[in-house]
Amino acid sequence: MAHYFVGDIQGCYDELMRLLDKVKFDPKQDILCPVGDLVARGPASEKVAKLMLELDSAVEPVLGNHDLHLLSIYAGFFEPKKNDKLKKLLNASYLEKYAKWLRKQPLIRQYPQFDIVMSHAGMHPSLPVSEQLVLAAHAEQKINSKDYKIWLERMYGNEPRKWRAHLTEEEAFRFIINTTTRMRYIDAEGGLDFKCKLPPEQAPLDLSPWFDVETYNPQTFVFGHWAALLGHTRNSQFIGLDTGCVWGNHLTLYKAETREFFIQQSLS
Ligand SMILES: [Mn+2]
């Protein structure tokens, strides 16, 4: 049995299949742990979604911003963006089943046997992981509840930038969603920044990648979301798996048992 963490798939079905072949992935024994953003910009989101449903208990994803946005499109709040290639998925017979499945997925997963914490964008450096897990559990309940559409509508927005005690329920919800699915940089005041998507060497000096801010959380963090990093965090405590397959770079798989990386060049 092995655990394979994989970067942002974004509808890159063929590349994912090549990687699963390469490692001889066996759904009866192995677990695939995608870091979120399963669908959207790549050529075959509908095939990736179908595969996720077929893998069933052999797949353990976390939610990414594109996964949450897909739920908002499904709920009727938005039309797909021009560069989202979601048409086939939105017309698929299994769309309802997929949306239901997606709503059951968490924002954060822990793998204590490897001392790994996984979320799509990362974990806030200034809050204990245990507190973020509590906030995430509340948010996950809302997304999986009957009232999920109300909460999806409340999800959009950049405030509050900073955690503080006595946030309202809605503020706490947005804070943990933004932290775990959208965060890249933290500004000089400790607030989340959502504007800058540049790699760290090109970023303004008052911004730090979240993984460069000093933290007392000792775990290894597995994340995706930030294609411009191409996996380079310069710190083995932080494993960045988004290597921009959908932008013509490559898809990265990480086998936790052996700490091996496998890559597949983009086929498009
Ligand atoms: Mn993302």
mmCIF file of C-alpha atoms and ligand atoms in Angstrom:
data_model
loop_
_atom_site.group_PDB
_atom_site.id
_atom_site.type_symbol
_atom_site.label_atom_id
_atom_site.label_comp_id
_atom_site.label_asym_id
_atom_site.label_seq_id
_atom_site.Cartn_x
_atom_site.Cartn_y
_atom_site.Cartn_z
ATOM 1 C CA MET A 1 0.000 0.000 0.000
ATOM 2 C CA ALA A 2 1.290 3.434 -0.937
ATOM 3 C CA HIS A 3 0.097 7.035 -0.715
ATOM 4 C CA TYR A 4 0.584 9.134 -3.838
ATOM 5 C CA PHE A 5 0.104 12.870 -3.442
ATOM 6 C CA VAL A 6 -0.477 14.634 -6.746
ATOM 7 C CA GLY A 7 -0.397 18.291 -7.767
ATOM 8 C CA ASP A 8 -3.162 20.331 -9.404
ATOM 9 C CA ILE A 9 -4.649 18.027 -12.042
ATOM 10 C CA GLN A 10 -6.846 20.752 -13.586
ATOM 11 C CA GLY A 11 -8.380 18.350 -16.113
ATOM 12 C CA CYS A 12 -5.012 16.961 -17.305
ATOM 13 C CA TYR A 13 -6.371 13.416 -17.460
ATOM 14 C CA ASP A 14 -3.819 11.878 -19.853
ATOM 15 C CA GLU A 15 -0.849 13.065 -17.818
ATOM 16 C CA LEU A 16 -2.421 11.736 -14.615
ATOM 17 C CA MET A 17 -3.020 8.330 -16.232
ATOM 18 C CA ARG A 18 0.595 8.167 -17.418
ATOM 19 C CA LEU A 19 1.800 8.830 -13.874
ATOM 20 C CA LEU A 20 -0.545 6.234 -12.373
ATOM 21 C CA ASP A 21 0.743 3.710 -14.941
ATOM 22 C CA LYS A 22 4.341 4.658 -14.202
ATOM 23 C CA VAL A 23 3.965 3.874 -10.487
ATOM 24 C CA LYS A 24 1.629 0.899 -11.141
ATOM 25 C CA PHE A 25 -1.082 2.519 -9.030
ATOM 26 C CA ASP A 26 -3.434 -0.141 -7.689
ATOM 27 C CA PRO A 27 -6.781 1.250 -6.486
ATOM 28 C CA LYS A 28 -7.335 -1.877 -4.391
ATOM 29 C CA GLN A 29 -4.290 -1.067 -2.261
ATOM 30 C CA ASP A 30 -2.991 2.431 -2.974
ATOM 31 C CA ILE A 31 -4.382 5.853 -2.145
ATOM 32 C CA LEU A 32 -4.290 8.869 -4.465
ATOM 33 C CA CYS A 33 -4.204 12.167 -2.572
ATOM 34 C CA PRO A 34 -4.834 15.103 -4.971
ATOM 35 C CA VAL A 35 -4.030 18.571 -3.577
ATOM 36 C CA GLY A 36 -7.175 20.057 -5.113
ATOM 37 C CA ASP A 37 -8.103 21.914 -8.314
ATOM 38 C CA LEU A 38 -9.052 18.636 -9.947
ATOM 39 C CA VAL A 39 -10.798 20.299 -12.871
ATOM 40 C CA ALA A 40 -11.137 23.568 -14.812
ATOM 41 C CA ARG A 41 -8.510 24.795 -17.257
ATOM 42 C CA GLY A 42 -7.197 21.542 -18.763
ATOM 43 C CA PRO A 43 -8.523 19.513 -21.699
ATOM 44 C CA ALA A 44 -10.453 16.699 -19.938
ATOM 45 C CA SER A 45 -12.108 17.796 -16.680
ATOM 46 C CA GLU A 46 -15.042 15.439 -17.315
ATOM 47 C CA LYS A 47 -12.696 12.425 -17.486
ATOM 48 C CA VAL A 48 -10.905 13.441 -14.291
ATOM 49 C CA ALA A 49 -14.245 13.815 -12.498
ATOM 50 C CA LYS A 50 -15.397 10.391 -13.679
ATOM 51 C CA LEU A 51 -12.119 8.818 -12.578
ATOM 52 C CA MET A 52 -12.508 10.356 -9.108
ATOM 53 C CA LEU A 53 -15.970 8.782 -8.749
ATOM 54 C CA GLU A 54 -14.621 5.416 -9.942
ATOM 55 C CA LEU A 55 -11.641 5.488 -7.576
ATOM 56 C CA ASP A 56 -14.073 5.897 -4.686
ATOM 57 C CA SER A 57 -12.266 5.116 -1.425
ATOM 58 C CA ALA A 58 -8.886 5.001 -3.202
ATOM 59 C CA VAL A 59 -8.900 8.784 -3.628
ATOM 60 C CA GLU A 60 -8.594 11.352 -0.845
ATOM 61 C CA PRO A 61 -8.566 14.898 -2.231
ATOM 62 C CA VAL A 62 -8.770 18.283 -0.558
ATOM 63 C CA LEU A 63 -10.857 21.094 -2.043
ATOM 64 C CA GLY A 64 -9.196 23.759 -4.168
ATOM 65 C CA ASN A 65 -10.530 27.146 -5.257
ATOM 66 C CA HIS A 66 -11.510 25.754 -8.660
ATOM 67 C CA ASP A 67 -13.396 22.861 -7.043
ATOM 68 C CA LEU A 68 -15.357 25.273 -4.855
ATOM 69 C CA HIS A 69 -15.974 27.522 -7.852
ATOM 70 C CA LEU A 70 -17.299 24.558 -9.816
ATOM 71 C CA LEU A 71 -19.833 24.031 -7.012
ATOM 72 C CA SER A 72 -20.873 27.694 -7.346
ATOM 73 C CA ILE A 73 -21.318 27.267 -11.111
ATOM 74 C CA TYR A 74 -23.311 24.095 -10.443
ATOM 75 C CA ALA A 75 -25.437 26.022 -7.936
ATOM 76 C CA GLY A 76 -26.195 28.569 -10.671
ATOM 77 C CA PHE A 77 -24.285 31.555 -9.260
ATOM 78 C CA PHE A 78 -21.858 31.926 -12.144
ATOM 79 C CA GLU A 79 -21.394 31.066 -15.779
ATOM 80 C CA PRO A 80 -18.114 29.241 -16.470
ATOM 81 C CA LYS A 81 -15.255 31.612 -17.320
ATOM 82 C CA LYS A 82 -14.042 31.682 -20.923
ATOM 83 C CA ASN A 83 -10.817 29.819 -20.118
ATOM 84 C CA ASP A 84 -12.563 27.166 -17.974
ATOM 85 C CA LYS A 85 -13.036 24.096 -20.112
ATOM 86 C CA LEU A 86 -15.954 22.748 -18.127
ATOM 87 C CA LYS A 87 -18.632 22.394 -20.796
ATOM 88 C CA LYS A 88 -18.478 18.596 -21.061
ATOM 89 C CA LEU A 89 -18.406 18.144 -17.293
ATOM 90 C CA LEU A 90 -21.352 20.528 -16.824
ATOM 91 C CA ASN A 91 -23.331 18.426 -19.315
ATOM 92 C CA ALA A 92 -22.183 15.045 -17.980
ATOM 93 C CA SER A 93 -24.765 12.564 -16.662
ATOM 94 C CA TYR A 94 -22.696 12.182 -13.491
ATOM 95 C CA LEU A 95 -22.425 15.929 -12.721
ATOM 96 C CA GLU A 96 -24.875 15.744 -9.809
ATOM 97 C CA LYS A 97 -23.079 12.751 -8.336
ATOM 98 C CA TYR A 98 -19.738 14.499 -8.735
ATOM 99 C CA ALA A 99 -20.979 17.691 -7.054
ATOM 100 C CA LYS A 100 -22.337 15.659 -4.148
ATOM 101 C CA TRP A 101 -19.027 13.820 -3.820
ATOM 102 C CA LEU A 102 -17.076 17.088 -3.997
ATOM 103 C CA ARG A 103 -19.165 18.613 -1.212
ATOM 104 C CA LYS A 104 -18.088 15.791 1.110
ATOM 105 C CA GLN A 105 -14.381 16.463 0.629
ATOM 106 C CA PRO A 106 -12.397 18.343 3.279
ATOM 107 C CA LEU A 107 -10.220 21.465 3.118
ATOM 108 C CA ILE A 108 -7.428 19.832 5.124
ATOM 109 C CA ARG A 109 -6.284 16.226 5.491
ATOM 110 C CA GLN A 110 -3.735 14.880 7.945
ATOM 111 C CA TYR A 111 -1.489 11.877 7.493
ATOM 112 C CA PRO A 112 0.096 11.389 10.937
ATOM 113 C CA GLN A 113 2.071 8.345 9.759
ATOM 114 C CA PHE A 114 4.135 10.707 7.551
ATOM 115 C CA ASP A 115 3.623 13.812 9.749
ATOM 116 C CA ILE A 116 1.973 15.370 6.678
ATOM 117 C CA VAL A 117 -0.776 17.992 6.572
ATOM 118 C CA MET A 118 -2.301 18.595 3.133
ATOM 119 C CA SER A 119 -4.389 21.501 1.900
ATOM 120 C CA HIS A 120 -4.747 23.158 -1.485
ATOM 121 C CA ALA A 121 -3.022 26.516 -0.913
ATOM 122 C CA GLY A 122 -1.298 25.878 2.403
ATOM 123 C CA MET A 123 -1.733 26.400 6.129
ATOM 124 C CA HIS A 124 -1.523 29.688 7.982
ATOM 125 C CA PRO A 125 1.919 29.979 9.618
ATOM 126 C CA SER A 126 0.649 31.955 12.632
ATOM 127 C CA LEU A 127 -2.166 29.654 13.746
ATOM 128 C CA PRO A 128 -1.725 26.166 15.199
ATOM 129 C CA VAL A 129 -2.748 23.417 12.794
ATOM 130 C CA SER A 130 -5.213 22.140 15.432
ATOM 131 C CA GLU A 131 -7.120 25.467 15.364
ATOM 132 C CA GLN A 132 -7.182 25.520 11.574
ATOM 133 C CA LEU A 133 -8.595 21.983 11.606
ATOM 134 C CA VAL A 134 -11.456 23.136 13.844
ATOM 135 C CA LEU A 135 -12.226 26.097 11.567
ATOM 136 C CA ALA A 136 -12.034 23.835 8.518
ATOM 137 C CA ALA A 137 -14.388 21.277 10.084
ATOM 138 C CA HIS A 138 -17.019 24.008 10.586
ATOM 139 C CA ALA A 139 -16.600 25.159 6.979
ATOM 140 C CA GLU A 140 -16.760 21.583 5.641
ATOM 141 C CA GLN A 141 -20.035 20.999 7.524
ATOM 142 C CA LYS A 142 -21.525 24.073 5.871
ATOM 143 C CA ILE A 143 -20.450 23.021 2.372
ATOM 144 C CA ASN A 144 -21.922 19.572 2.944
ATOM 145 C CA SER A 145 -25.177 20.868 4.476
ATOM 146 C CA LYS A 146 -28.594 21.566 2.950
ATOM 147 C CA ASP A 147 -27.760 25.288 3.154
ATOM 148 C CA TYR A 148 -24.595 24.940 1.117
ATOM 149 C CA LYS A 149 -25.718 27.402 -1.550
ATOM 150 C CA ILE A 150 -26.061 30.179 1.026
ATOM 151 C CA TRP A 151 -22.535 29.479 2.230
ATOM 152 C CA LEU A 152 -21.083 29.283 -1.267
ATOM 153 C CA GLU A 153 -22.452 32.775 -1.891
ATOM 154 C CA ARG A 154 -20.848 34.042 1.325
ATOM 155 C CA MET A 155 -17.524 32.490 0.376
ATOM 156 C CA TYR A 156 -16.468 35.194 -2.094
ATOM 157 C CA GLY A 157 -14.420 38.126 -0.801
ATOM 158 C CA ASN A 158 -10.960 38.878 0.593
ATOM 159 C CA GLU A 159 -11.888 39.892 4.150
ATOM 160 C CA PRO A 160 -10.907 39.294 6.885
ATOM 161 C CA ARG A 161 -7.217 39.265 5.973
ATOM 162 C CA LYS A 162 -6.124 38.388 9.500
ATOM 163 C CA TRP A 163 -7.297 35.913 12.049
ATOM 164 C CA ARG A 164 -8.569 37.358 15.328
ATOM 165 C CA ALA A 165 -10.772 36.025 18.081
ATOM 166 C CA HIS A 166 -14.472 36.902 17.851
ATOM 167 C CA LEU A 167 -14.778 36.784 14.091
ATOM 168 C CA THR A 168 -18.376 36.225 13.030
ATOM 169 C CA GLU A 169 -19.310 32.773 11.736
ATOM 170 C CA GLU A 170 -19.262 34.110 8.184
ATOM 171 C CA GLU A 171 -15.871 35.818 8.638
ATOM 172 C CA ALA A 172 -14.320 32.678 10.110
ATOM 173 C CA PHE A 173 -15.732 30.646 7.212
ATOM 174 C CA ARG A 174 -14.224 32.984 4.607
ATOM 175 C CA PHE A 175 -10.911 33.211 6.463
ATOM 176 C CA ILE A 176 -10.309 29.452 6.542
ATOM 177 C CA ILE A 177 -11.504 28.955 2.953
ATOM 178 C CA ASN A 178 -9.230 31.758 1.742
ATOM 179 C CA THR A 179 -6.299 30.446 3.780
ATOM 180 C CA THR A 180 -6.574 26.855 2.634
ATOM 181 C CA THR A 181 -7.594 27.444 -0.994
ATOM 182 C CA ARG A 182 -6.308 30.873 -2.143
ATOM 183 C CA MET A 183 -3.333 31.991 -0.014
ATOM 184 C CA ARG A 184 0.090 32.636 -1.555
ATOM 185 C CA TYR A 185 1.645 35.668 0.180
ATOM 186 C CA ILE A 186 1.411 37.241 3.609
ATOM 187 C CA ASP A 187 2.031 40.995 3.884
ATOM 188 C CA ALA A 188 4.178 42.911 6.390
ATOM 189 C CA GLU A 189 1.162 43.298 8.724
ATOM 190 C CA GLY A 190 0.493 39.560 8.730
ATOM 191 C CA GLY A 191 -2.515 39.812 6.415
ATOM 192 C CA LEU A 192 -3.358 37.517 3.499
ATOM 193 C CA ASP A 193 -2.548 39.030 0.102
ATOM 194 C CA PHE A 194 -4.519 37.827 -2.915
ATOM 195 C CA LYS A 195 -3.113 40.074 -5.628
ATOM 196 C CA CYS A 196 0.396 38.769 -6.203
ATOM 197 C CA LYS A 197 0.866 35.510 -8.119
ATOM 198 C CA LEU A 198 4.532 36.079 -9.027
ATOM 199 C CA PRO A 199 7.289 33.705 -7.982
ATOM 200 C CA PRO A 200 8.988 34.816 -4.709
ATOM 201 C CA GLU A 201 12.115 36.220 -6.418
ATOM 202 C CA GLN A 202 9.964 38.723 -8.348
ATOM 203 C CA ALA A 203 7.543 39.621 -5.555
ATOM 204 C CA PRO A 204 7.413 43.012 -3.760
ATOM 205 C CA LEU A 205 9.635 43.084 -0.672
ATOM 206 C CA ASP A 206 6.771 43.563 1.755
ATOM 207 C CA LEU A 207 5.268 40.198 0.781
ATOM 208 C CA SER A 208 6.476 36.796 2.016
ATOM 209 C CA PRO A 209 5.382 33.412 0.716
ATOM 210 C CA TRP A 210 3.282 31.851 3.494
ATOM 211 C CA PHE A 211 5.872 29.075 3.862
ATOM 212 C CA ASP A 212 8.660 31.583 4.513
ATOM 213 C CA VAL A 213 6.882 33.108 7.534
ATOM 214 C CA GLU A 214 8.231 31.646 10.741
ATOM 215 C CA THR A 215 5.931 28.972 12.149
ATOM 216 C CA TYR A 216 5.867 26.813 15.230
ATOM 217 C CA ASN A 217 3.893 24.149 13.365
ATOM 218 C CA PRO A 218 6.363 21.284 12.954
ATOM 219 C CA GLN A 219 4.532 19.174 10.349
ATOM 220 C CA THR A 220 5.415 18.660 6.704
ATOM 221 C CA PHE A 221 2.968 20.598 4.521
ATOM 222 C CA VAL A 222 1.875 19.286 1.137
ATOM 223 C CA PHE A 223 0.138 21.868 -1.060
ATOM 224 C CA GLY A 224 -0.560 22.925 -4.628
ATOM 225 C CA HIS A 225 -2.206 26.061 -6.088
ATOM 226 C CA TRP A 226 0.967 28.012 -6.913
ATOM 227 C CA ALA A 227 2.152 27.019 -10.382
ATOM 228 C CA ALA A 228 4.762 29.792 -10.598
ATOM 229 C CA LEU A 229 6.766 28.128 -7.808
ATOM 230 C CA LEU A 230 7.239 25.004 -9.938
ATOM 231 C CA GLY A 231 7.586 23.180 -6.625
ATOM 232 C CA HIS A 232 10.525 25.247 -5.362
ATOM 233 C CA THR A 233 10.020 26.168 -1.712
ATOM 234 C CA ARG A 234 13.708 25.807 -0.755
ATOM 235 C CA ASN A 235 12.578 24.102 2.456
ATOM 236 C CA SER A 236 11.836 20.380 2.747
ATOM 237 C CA GLN A 237 9.119 21.076 5.346
ATOM 238 C CA PHE A 238 6.991 22.450 2.491
ATOM 239 C CA ILE A 239 6.247 20.207 -0.481
ATOM 240 C CA GLY A 240 4.751 22.230 -3.339
ATOM 241 C CA LEU A 241 3.216 19.913 -5.927
ATOM 242 C CA ASP A 242 1.653 22.353 -8.406
ATOM 243 C CA THR A 243 4.144 22.275 -11.249
ATOM 244 C CA GLY A 244 1.823 23.852 -13.825
ATOM 245 C CA CYS A 245 0.944 20.872 -16.017
ATOM 246 C CA VAL A 246 -2.026 22.798 -17.374
ATOM 247 C CA TRP A 247 0.313 25.651 -18.402
ATOM 248 C CA GLY A 248 2.598 23.341 -20.392
ATOM 249 C CA ASN A 249 4.948 22.329 -17.590
ATOM 250 C CA HIS A 250 4.495 19.035 -15.770
ATOM 251 C CA LEU A 251 2.389 17.047 -13.331
ATOM 252 C CA THR A 252 4.091 15.880 -10.134
ATOM 253 C CA LEU A 253 3.350 12.818 -8.013
ATOM 254 C CA TYR A 254 4.929 12.295 -4.584
ATOM 255 C CA LYS A 255 5.089 8.870 -2.971
ATOM 256 C CA ALA A 256 5.070 9.487 0.764
ATOM 257 C CA GLU A 257 6.413 6.057 1.799
ATOM 258 C CA THR A 258 9.668 6.472 -0.141
ATOM 259 C CA ARG A 259 9.719 10.297 -0.549
ATOM 260 C CA GLU A 260 10.109 9.804 -4.310
ATOM 261 C CA PHE A 261 8.881 12.279 -6.911
ATOM 262 C CA PHE A 262 7.555 11.241 -10.321
ATOM 263 C CA ILE A 263 6.890 13.739 -13.092
ATOM 264 C CA GLN A 264 5.018 13.700 -16.366
ATOM 265 C CA GLN A 265 5.556 16.422 -18.934
ATOM 266 C CA SER A 266 2.397 18.132 -20.267
ATOM 267 C CA LEU A 267 1.084 16.389 -23.384
ATOM 268 C CA SER A 268 -0.742 19.393 -24.798
HETATM 269 MN MN MN B 1 -5.810 26.796 -6.989
#
